[in-house]
Amino acid sequence: MTDNFTALFNTYSWEQIKQSIYEKTSYDVERALGNSNRTLEDFKALISPAAAPYLEQMAQLSRLATLKRFGKVMQLYVPLYLSNECNNICTYCGFSLDNKVRRKTLSPMEIMQEVAVLKEMGYEHVLLVTGEANQTVHTEYFKRVLELLRPHFALISMEVQPLDTEDYEVLIPLGLNTVLVYQETYHREDYKKHHPKGKKSNFEYRLETPDRLGKAGVHKMGLGVLIGLEDWRTDSFFTALHLEYLEKKYWKTKYSLSFPRLRPFSGGLAPKVEMSDRELVQLICAYRLLNEEVELSISTRESVVFRDHVIGLGITSMSAGSKTNPGGYAVEPESLEQFEICDERTPEEIKEMLKEKGYEAVWKDWDRLLQ
Amino acid sequence: MLTIADKVFNSRLFTGTGKFSSAEIMEQALLVSGSELVTVALKRVDLKDQEDDILSHLNYPQFNLLPNTSGVRNAKEAVFAAQMAREALETNWIKLEIHPDPKYLMPDPIETLKATEELAKLGFIVLPYIHADPVLCKHLEDAGTAAVMPLGSPIGSNKGLKTIDFLEIIISQSNVPVIVDAGIGAPSDAAKAMEIGADAVLVNTAIAVSRDPVKMAEAFKIAVIAGRMAFEAKLGSINSSAVSSSPLTSFLDD
């Protein structure tokens, strides 16, 4: 096994993978559906256009596999945006350096104001989000935030700039349980186009972030791509390849996948590639049929109707009541959002909706004492 | 009746509390199951909150709570978690689960043995979740375990007793109760485990994710009773060739 994912990644060609996905036939799809231990070749078939007529069958199988492994429960989490300061230019993001908006990083007192609202909502799992501003929002800042938040939440996740292994090694004992790091796209050239400036423009550094997390011994990591930047089928194949590599190498770590579709933001880029709701369901089911244990997460980017219907098809966790701006819950509700959310229901409303569907909302699935 | 440490159990069906669609359905199913030992994941409950949604639905005198350490990755974390559970839930019973592998939740035999030794010294009634490893079971006995909980197949898989050959060895040589844990997917699996001489079974997923968990809980209750009865009555031996009910030599007895 190679020392990091880049070495494996470099043995693949984007164009060849793309071609092999689009060449899959109904025979390949049927064979993939019939297999009990599915491979990445089967996954290619399941995400291919040839699988479209088999969507209902995929959904039925995905539902059964998800029920067996996860039961009739749904994990709930909420994002807490700490800062919109960012030194990167990302063509699709509201926090981009060239987007002229007022920048804000929450102070400890402001963080606690936000926490009070989230606790009132019932949350025990919080996801900390920032832009990438290494001068102000850095490891020392995260240390202070974790110390502040740890007594109040059972589980703390983070979606911030990629850090070095040593940084993660400092933060994990302070209560950092999960780190989400999306590659955005595995298309090297397009990645450069969308990230022309800032530390984020280093494709390899981002690609190797899960390796650094694995070496640091993180409990859980979340992977994914930003759907809309490039061909979603090819990007999803590379996500699956990355997941397979990581699961074998960092076998003590748990994994989750997310499927953020590019959403409007102020001054933003229209998606290059549109993914329909039908295709997103196909992708969710394909991931579940490839991997029965991976957690699949859906955010409030998606519509009410869509979110209500994908419950039971493979999704195991969802956010609710989210604000995507720093201070959005209490301090400064009107500040700029990173992206527009689509499902604006309160956590209580989501809990009721889950109940009507025969699911239980799970607020707590970890405990500080276990870490 | 089954005795583990200082407790006597009328029911040999132990149950779990995960994966139910609501705490109310969980409560109904567990009541119908007749179970007297109910395992709860420390990571799911709020130890500080008496009104915790799961714990408040288990507040019956017949339910003995068995906190489990699911989520810990080594002996050190397990011992700490057990101590916290003892303080909060006022029980020295602990289901020891150490699975550093979050994919298949395979138990770590080395860390489990270490933790059992330490917890037993600290006065815990330890019920370790383990692979169906006969040698490990003997080491655990020496370490002071109160029972052993070998898996039938991977947790939540509903695949049944894939480890049956090893379970039979464990049962044949064990000096502590053997509780078959994990993988039991159908009442017939539970009955089979009881028929081969398991002292009890622990069932969660098969009940929780069935279409009617309450009815399924009852089915498991009956199956466990039937399996135990069959074990006590002694099953007939299995032969590879037919044995006539009118043997060829019977004329010699005439």
XYZ file of C-alpha atoms in Angstrom:
625
model
C 0.000 0.000 0.000
C 1.286 3.456 -0.907
C 2.204 6.038 1.698
C -0.443 8.491 0.588
C -3.392 8.647 -1.745
C -1.660 10.822 -4.335
C 0.561 7.932 -5.384
C -2.478 5.748 -6.032
C -4.466 8.593 -7.569
C -1.694 9.288 -10.061
C -2.059 5.815 -11.508
C -5.561 6.706 -12.725
C -6.596 8.809 -15.686
C -9.685 10.990 -15.315
C -10.600 10.558 -18.988
C -10.239 6.782 -18.960
C -12.333 6.438 -15.830
C -14.978 8.732 -17.265
C -15.087 6.750 -20.475
C -15.350 3.416 -18.694
C -18.278 4.691 -16.599
C -20.175 5.924 -19.638
C -19.530 2.670 -21.497
C -21.235 0.536 -18.856
C -24.233 -1.401 -20.123
C -27.411 -2.805 -18.622
C -25.591 -6.155 -18.387
C -22.971 -4.545 -16.116
C -25.683 -2.935 -13.996
C -27.582 -6.193 -13.575
C -24.403 -7.989 -12.623
C -23.590 -5.256 -10.085
C -27.054 -5.506 -8.591
C -26.736 -9.269 -8.295
C -23.346 -9.232 -6.570
C -23.268 -9.400 -2.808
C -19.754 -7.991 -2.406
C -19.625 -5.139 -4.853
C -16.421 -3.711 -6.292
C -15.495 -0.310 -7.692
C -16.281 -1.709 -11.154
C -19.793 -2.479 -9.919
C -19.972 1.037 -8.491
C -19.081 2.461 -11.894
C -22.001 0.555 -13.381
C -24.383 1.746 -10.675
C -23.529 5.424 -11.214
C -23.523 5.122 -14.995
C -26.322 6.377 -17.245
C -27.083 2.705 -17.961
C -28.321 2.290 -14.362
C -31.060 4.917 -14.680
C -33.817 2.391 -15.532
C -32.843 0.368 -12.438
C -33.289 3.187 -9.956
C -36.261 1.693 -8.129
C -34.450 -1.627 -7.708
C -31.376 0.197 -6.426
C -33.515 2.183 -4.000
C -35.157 -0.957 -2.622
C -31.801 -2.662 -2.056
C -30.286 0.475 -0.586
C -33.194 0.873 1.799
C -32.873 -2.696 3.060
C -29.108 -2.444 3.546
C -29.444 0.860 5.406
C -32.189 -0.413 7.682
C -30.175 -3.489 8.578
C -27.035 -1.576 9.471
C -28.431 1.669 10.904
C -32.027 0.879 11.881
C -34.837 3.414 11.912
C -32.874 6.311 13.294
C -31.489 9.547 11.882
C -28.536 11.394 13.369
C -29.041 15.156 13.591
C -26.267 17.760 13.580
C -26.032 21.486 13.146
C -23.321 23.684 11.640
C -21.844 26.531 13.655
C -20.108 29.041 11.397
C -17.267 30.610 13.341
C -15.746 32.821 10.683
C -16.180 33.967 7.092
C -12.639 35.288 6.817
C -10.840 33.623 3.941
C -7.575 34.041 2.034
C -8.633 31.795 -0.827
C -10.350 32.526 -4.067
C -12.915 29.835 -4.771
C -15.063 30.642 -7.767
C -18.189 29.136 -6.235
C -18.063 30.279 -2.606
C -19.574 33.272 -0.819
C -16.570 33.506 1.491
C -14.118 33.908 -1.433
C -11.406 36.561 -0.891
C -12.541 38.585 -3.897
C -16.130 38.722 -2.664
C -16.418 42.146 -1.040
C -18.361 41.443 2.117
C -17.842 42.329 5.742
C -15.669 39.717 7.404
C -16.360 38.378 10.833
C -14.816 35.892 13.250
C -16.818 35.114 16.358
C -15.343 36.040 19.718
C -15.618 33.620 22.657
C -18.573 35.571 24.018
C -20.342 35.513 20.662
C -19.678 31.793 20.305
C -21.388 31.187 23.627
C -24.396 33.241 22.497
C -24.678 30.968 19.475
C -24.191 27.872 21.626
C -27.079 28.890 23.872
C -29.430 28.891 20.871
C -28.158 25.537 19.585
C -28.551 23.925 23.008
C -32.068 25.301 23.188
C -32.756 23.488 19.904
C -31.592 20.240 21.552
C -28.326 19.727 19.710
C -25.539 17.555 21.069
C -23.582 17.360 17.790
C -22.120 20.539 16.364
C -20.146 21.025 13.155
C -17.697 23.951 13.306
C -17.216 25.732 9.985
C -14.809 28.468 8.901
C -13.196 29.843 5.787
C -9.412 29.576 5.428
C -7.711 32.498 7.124
C -4.559 31.069 8.611
C -3.502 34.359 10.227
C -6.607 34.648 12.400
C -8.450 31.332 12.339
C -5.696 28.858 13.100
C -4.884 25.937 15.359
C -4.594 28.175 18.430
C -8.062 29.598 17.687
C -9.481 26.090 17.248
C -7.904 25.009 20.532
C -9.653 27.820 22.358
C -12.945 27.046 20.631
C -12.760 23.336 21.512
C -12.018 24.116 25.141
C -15.004 26.438 25.142
C -17.405 24.035 23.436
C -16.400 20.681 24.839
C -18.470 20.908 28.024
C -21.569 21.714 25.994
C -21.615 19.102 23.226
C -21.319 15.319 23.124
C -19.704 15.397 19.687
C -17.741 18.101 17.887
C -17.011 17.987 14.164
C -15.033 20.424 12.098
C -15.074 21.593 8.492
C -12.244 24.077 8.189
C -9.058 24.446 6.168
C -6.828 21.374 5.879
C -4.241 21.266 8.643
C -0.975 19.468 9.241
C -0.887 16.131 11.055
C 0.623 17.791 14.139
C -2.282 20.252 14.317
C -4.816 17.444 14.245
C -2.810 15.604 16.911
C -3.208 18.633 19.158
C -6.939 19.108 18.504
C -8.181 15.501 18.748
C -7.420 15.082 22.481
C -9.234 18.381 23.091
C -12.472 16.854 21.828
C -12.303 17.066 18.048
C -14.084 13.896 16.935
C -14.794 14.274 13.234
C -13.221 16.225 10.405
C -14.938 16.826 7.091
C -12.726 17.645 4.156
C -14.173 17.746 0.687
C -11.859 17.499 -2.271
C -14.284 19.776 -4.203
C -13.232 18.001 -7.413
C -10.717 15.288 -8.243
C -10.215 16.873 -11.676
C -6.755 18.333 -11.209
C -6.933 21.003 -13.905
C -10.440 22.133 -13.029
C -9.486 22.235 -9.371
C -6.772 24.758 -10.263
C -9.252 26.832 -12.254
C -11.670 27.035 -9.340
C -8.963 27.741 -6.758
C -6.575 30.175 -8.424
C -5.280 31.834 -5.250
C -4.505 30.944 -1.665
C -3.275 27.837 0.091
C -6.254 25.938 -1.200
C -4.860 26.070 -4.723
C -2.480 23.255 -3.723
C -4.384 20.230 -5.068
C -2.059 17.636 -3.567
C -2.094 19.144 -0.075
C -5.866 18.890 -0.049
C -5.842 15.405 -1.587
C -3.556 14.160 1.175
C -5.522 15.712 4.028
C -7.384 12.467 4.812
C -4.007 10.722 5.045
C -2.841 13.301 7.572
C -6.084 12.857 9.503
C -5.698 9.096 9.457
C -2.139 9.334 10.730
C -3.310 11.650 13.521
C -5.904 9.045 14.549
C -9.098 10.997 13.988
C -12.253 9.125 14.989
C -14.273 9.935 11.905
C -13.696 11.740 8.648
C -16.095 12.930 6.018
C -15.356 12.912 2.316
C -17.107 14.260 -0.734
C -16.960 16.499 -3.764
C -18.820 19.654 -4.617
C -21.302 18.465 -7.173
C -21.531 20.866 -10.062
C -17.862 21.608 -10.647
C -17.119 18.637 -12.896
C -18.662 15.399 -14.149
C -20.271 14.053 -10.978
C -19.999 10.415 -11.964
C -16.233 10.560 -12.419
C -15.771 12.670 -9.299
C -17.867 10.154 -7.336
C -15.760 7.263 -8.590
C -12.649 8.974 -7.240
C -14.417 9.637 -3.950
C -15.235 5.929 -3.724
C -11.650 5.034 -4.612
C -10.409 7.405 -1.920
C -12.804 5.896 0.612
C -11.726 2.354 -0.225
C -8.055 3.301 0.131
C -8.628 5.060 3.454
C -10.765 2.287 4.941
C -8.027 -0.234 4.307
C -5.201 1.960 5.523
C -6.748 3.805 8.493
C -8.979 0.991 9.643
C -9.714 2.475 13.046
C -11.358 5.537 11.533
C -15.034 5.819 10.676
C -16.142 7.430 7.420
C -19.023 9.492 6.124
C -19.906 10.855 2.725
C -21.801 13.984 1.752
C -23.186 15.167 -1.562
C -23.248 18.973 -1.557
C -24.738 20.291 -4.768
C -23.563 23.726 -5.828
C -26.029 26.289 -4.492
C -26.476 29.975 -5.332
C -24.548 32.537 -3.298
C -23.991 36.263 -3.742
C -21.842 36.858 -6.818
C -21.351 33.185 -7.539
C -20.769 30.777 -10.344
C -23.478 28.788 -12.039
C -22.851 25.032 -11.878
C -20.938 23.646 -14.857
C -22.699 20.360 -14.438
C -26.324 20.011 -13.340
C -27.280 17.001 -11.299
C -30.976 16.142 -11.158
C -32.738 14.890 -8.045
C -33.065 11.546 -9.766
C -29.321 11.375 -10.315
C -28.605 12.317 -6.714
C -30.830 9.459 -5.534
C -28.929 7.170 -7.896
C -25.640 8.276 -6.378
C -26.841 7.854 -2.787
C -28.083 4.344 -3.533
C -24.915 3.443 -5.429
C -22.741 4.435 -2.462
C -24.898 2.372 -0.124
C -24.761 -0.659 -2.431
C -20.978 -0.336 -2.559
C -20.504 0.200 1.162
C -23.075 -0.844 3.753
C -21.266 0.742 6.685
C -20.448 4.248 5.496
C -22.558 7.068 6.917
C -24.349 9.160 4.302
C -25.269 12.713 5.120
C -27.592 15.281 3.567
C -27.619 18.980 4.379
C -30.206 21.741 4.264
C -28.935 22.665 0.808
C -31.558 20.261 -0.492
C -35.286 20.926 -0.778
C -37.896 19.908 1.758
C -39.506 17.452 -0.651
C -36.198 15.869 -1.574
C -35.001 15.538 2.017
C -38.269 14.022 3.139
C -38.079 11.381 0.448
C -34.433 10.356 0.696
C -34.892 9.361 4.309
C -34.997 5.613 4.191
C -33.125 5.368 0.899
C -29.656 5.402 2.399
C -29.195 8.654 4.312
C -28.148 8.252 7.944
C -27.536 11.819 9.105
C -28.876 15.255 8.334
C -28.554 18.840 9.477
C -31.566 20.925 10.437
C -32.256 24.533 11.323
C -28.895 25.501 9.803
C -27.491 28.999 9.419
C -24.488 29.337 7.126
C -23.270 32.725 8.329
C -21.099 33.470 11.375
C -23.388 34.616 14.145
C -26.417 33.439 12.187
C -28.277 31.944 15.146
C -28.076 34.839 17.615
C -25.268 37.340 17.116
C -25.813 38.638 13.609
C -28.642 36.810 11.854
C -28.521 39.046 8.775
C -24.846 38.648 7.830
C -23.796 37.033 4.554
C -24.518 33.342 4.135
C -21.973 30.979 2.580
C -24.774 29.568 0.475
C -28.551 29.673 0.562
C -30.231 26.936 2.461
C -33.301 25.316 1.017
C -34.906 23.470 3.903
C -35.621 26.093 6.568
C -37.584 23.882 8.958
C -36.699 23.945 12.629
C -35.075 20.911 14.276
C -38.353 20.277 16.100
C -40.214 20.198 12.769
C -37.608 17.801 11.353
C -37.988 15.591 14.420
C -41.755 15.479 13.888
C -41.356 14.721 10.188
C -38.996 11.849 11.037
C -41.467 10.542 13.578
C -44.263 10.539 10.999
C -42.021 8.469 8.749
C -41.350 5.975 11.528
C -37.859 7.239 12.316
C -36.327 8.436 15.536
C -34.233 11.613 15.616
C -30.958 10.896 17.410
C -29.359 13.949 18.993
C -26.619 12.146 20.864
C -24.498 9.283 19.542
C -21.191 9.949 21.243
C -19.994 11.000 24.657
C -17.076 13.136 25.721
C -16.058 10.465 28.197
C -15.369 8.043 25.352
C -12.623 10.279 23.992
C -33.051 -20.205 35.385
C -29.751 -18.631 34.572
C -27.358 -17.167 37.111
C -24.675 -14.677 36.198
C -22.551 -13.380 39.054
C -25.099 -12.670 41.781
C -28.172 -12.312 39.600
C -30.768 -14.884 38.609
C -32.557 -14.502 35.283
C -35.809 -16.182 34.348
C -35.443 -15.110 30.742
C -32.516 -16.174 28.609
C -33.244 -13.517 26.023
C -31.180 -10.381 26.519
C -31.960 -7.354 24.409
C -30.431 -4.189 23.022
C -31.868 -0.722 22.661
C -30.419 0.579 19.383
C -32.006 1.149 15.979
C -35.653 1.371 17.117
C -37.864 3.873 15.344
C -38.924 5.385 18.656
C -38.297 4.985 22.355
C -41.952 4.025 22.813
C -41.713 1.097 20.386
C -38.448 0.050 22.019
C -40.145 0.022 25.405
C -43.106 -2.047 24.176
C -40.875 -4.546 22.379
C -38.598 -5.030 25.372
C -41.521 -5.495 27.712
C -43.059 -8.143 25.447
C -39.694 -9.894 25.055
C -39.646 -10.729 28.747
C -35.999 -9.711 28.796
C -34.465 -8.928 32.163
C -31.112 -7.670 30.941
C -31.114 -4.720 28.593
C -27.965 -3.246 27.157
C -27.668 0.500 26.559
C -24.894 2.289 24.699
C -23.182 4.898 26.824
C -22.720 7.025 23.734
C -26.470 7.208 23.162
C -27.612 8.150 26.662
C -27.121 11.292 28.667
C -25.762 10.024 31.958
C -26.502 13.327 33.676
C -30.129 13.466 32.601
C -32.681 11.387 34.527
C -35.193 12.243 31.794
C -33.002 10.838 29.040
C -35.261 9.496 26.306
C -33.853 5.962 26.330
C -33.258 5.565 30.062
C -36.675 6.934 31.002
C -38.281 4.184 28.902
C -36.335 1.460 30.698
C -37.479 2.380 34.158
C -39.011 -0.994 35.113
C -37.971 -3.163 38.026
C -37.526 -6.214 35.802
C -34.992 -4.491 33.550
C -31.403 -4.748 34.703
C -29.407 -2.177 32.775
C -26.241 -3.358 31.135
C -24.288 -0.299 29.950
C -22.002 -1.025 27.023
C -18.770 0.661 26.066
C -19.451 0.724 22.336
C -17.258 3.393 20.784
C -14.126 2.896 22.828
C -11.025 1.758 21.002
C -8.766 0.421 23.722
C -8.655 -0.937 27.267
C -7.830 2.424 28.834
C -10.884 4.120 27.330
C -13.060 1.137 28.241
C -12.057 1.199 31.897
C -12.723 4.920 32.090
C -16.123 4.525 30.407
C -17.050 1.677 32.770
C -16.203 3.776 35.784
C -18.328 6.657 34.512
C -21.220 4.276 33.849
C -20.957 2.761 37.317
C -21.127 6.178 38.892
C -24.003 7.452 36.781
C -26.161 4.346 36.471
C -25.293 2.771 39.802
C -24.482 -0.623 38.367
C -21.207 -2.496 38.364
C -22.309 -4.564 35.378
C -20.618 -3.657 32.144
C -20.824 -5.042 28.647
C -17.283 -4.623 27.452
C -17.140 -3.721 23.778
C -13.819 -2.676 22.361
C -13.889 -2.457 18.622
C -11.253 -0.251 17.082
C -12.603 -1.284 13.688
C -15.674 0.889 13.059
C -16.554 -0.846 9.786
C -17.397 -4.360 10.936
C -17.143 -3.597 14.659
C -14.821 -6.540 15.198
C -13.848 -6.849 18.863
C -10.194 -6.411 19.796
C -9.182 -9.562 21.716
C -5.974 -8.159 23.193
C -7.467 -4.953 24.572
C -10.586 -6.827 25.721
C -8.504 -9.228 27.785
C -6.514 -6.350 29.309
C -9.676 -4.420 30.175
C -11.377 -7.502 31.641
C -8.446 -8.120 33.977
C -8.497 -4.554 35.196
C -12.270 -4.206 35.488
C -12.617 -7.481 37.355
C -10.041 -6.246 39.859
C -12.079 -3.068 40.249
C -15.142 -5.106 41.174
C -17.032 -4.976 37.889
C -19.233 -7.783 36.599
C -17.706 -7.946 33.145
C -19.506 -9.357 30.113
C -17.095 -9.049 27.196
C -18.182 -9.045 23.568
C -15.658 -11.165 21.678
C -15.038 -13.146 18.571
C -15.973 -16.820 18.876
C -12.476 -17.716 20.025
C -12.340 -20.665 22.446
C -8.817 -19.903 23.684
C -9.657 -16.286 24.387
C -12.662 -17.449 26.389
C -10.420 -19.487 28.665
C -8.079 -16.524 29.146
C -11.092 -14.344 29.984
C -12.213 -16.871 32.583
C -8.791 -16.665 34.184
C -9.062 -12.879 34.105
C -12.290 -12.998 36.097
C -14.991 -12.515 33.513
C -18.591 -13.150 34.636
C -19.653 -14.510 31.233
C -18.466 -14.513 27.653
C -20.370 -13.049 24.725
C -19.048 -14.543 21.489
C -20.468 -13.320 18.200
C -22.574 -15.461 15.891
C -21.666 -13.236 12.933
C -20.837 -9.534 12.518
C -22.957 -7.103 14.549
C -26.143 -6.075 12.836
C -25.603 -8.455 9.935
C -28.548 -10.770 10.693
C -26.431 -13.557 9.167
C -27.058 -16.010 11.990
C -24.626 -18.458 13.540
C -21.719 -18.390 11.113
C -19.368 -19.306 13.961
C -21.358 -22.294 15.165
C -18.449 -24.765 15.184
C -16.482 -22.486 17.510
C -19.512 -21.650 19.638
C -19.946 -25.369 20.271
C -16.338 -25.648 21.442
C -16.721 -22.599 23.685
C -19.933 -23.949 25.193
C -18.456 -27.402 25.752
C -15.507 -26.105 27.761
C -16.804 -22.956 29.427
C -17.016 -22.507 33.174
C -18.941 -19.256 32.851
C -22.234 -18.565 31.057
C -21.993 -18.234 27.278
C -24.226 -15.583 25.753
C -24.311 -15.608 21.973
C -24.176 -12.004 20.874
C -24.352 -10.344 17.472
C -25.595 -11.594 14.158
C -28.682 -13.418 15.364
C -31.115 -12.485 12.622
C -34.129 -14.701 13.130
C -35.888 -16.505 15.969
C -34.650 -19.760 14.425
C -31.052 -18.563 14.923
C -31.794 -17.858 18.577
C -33.436 -21.257 18.960
C -30.417 -22.906 17.355
C -28.027 -21.132 19.707
C -30.068 -22.317 22.658
C -30.288 -25.862 21.272
C -26.503 -26.166 21.143
C -26.348 -25.125 24.768
C -25.823 -21.369 24.869
C -26.928 -19.990 28.215
C -28.561 -16.946 26.660
C -28.666 -14.846 23.502
C -28.539 -11.112 22.991
C -30.709 -9.731 20.202
C -31.124 -6.175 18.976
C -31.147 -5.519 15.237
C -33.406 -8.421 14.313
C -36.088 -7.074 16.631
C -35.546 -3.342 16.133
C -35.589 -3.264 12.341
C -38.357 -5.771 11.727
C -41.628 -4.470 10.400
C -43.336 -5.203 13.719
C -40.735 -5.063 16.512
C -43.234 -5.940 19.227
C -44.388 -9.098 17.482
C -40.806 -10.007 16.629
C -39.810 -9.581 20.268
C -42.469 -12.083 21.224
C -41.279 -14.461 18.503
C -37.767 -14.327 19.940
C -39.068 -14.888 23.428
C -40.840 -18.077 22.320
C -37.887 -19.251 20.224
C -35.451 -18.909 23.114
C -37.755 -20.869 25.392
C -38.197 -23.568 22.732
C -34.473 -23.785 22.069
C -33.679 -24.122 25.743
C -36.328 -26.792 26.197
C -34.864 -28.737 23.290
C -31.388 -28.491 24.798
C -32.622 -29.723 28.157
C -34.590 -32.543 26.537
C -31.432 -33.575 24.620
C -31.659 -33.668 20.863
C -31.385 -36.951 19.050
C -28.023 -37.559 17.420
C -27.501 -36.835 13.763
C -26.492 -39.753 11.578
C -25.021 -39.659 8.128
C -26.819 -42.847 7.107
C -30.409 -43.853 7.724
C -31.206 -45.758 10.901
C -34.275 -47.861 10.473
C -36.869 -47.667 13.172
C -37.159 -51.423 12.710
C -33.491 -52.439 12.825
C -32.279 -55.356 10.758
C -31.157 -57.219 13.875
C -34.347 -56.781 15.846
C -35.325 -60.387 15.137
C -32.562 -61.396 17.530
C -34.531 -59.908 20.366
C -37.686 -61.781 19.522
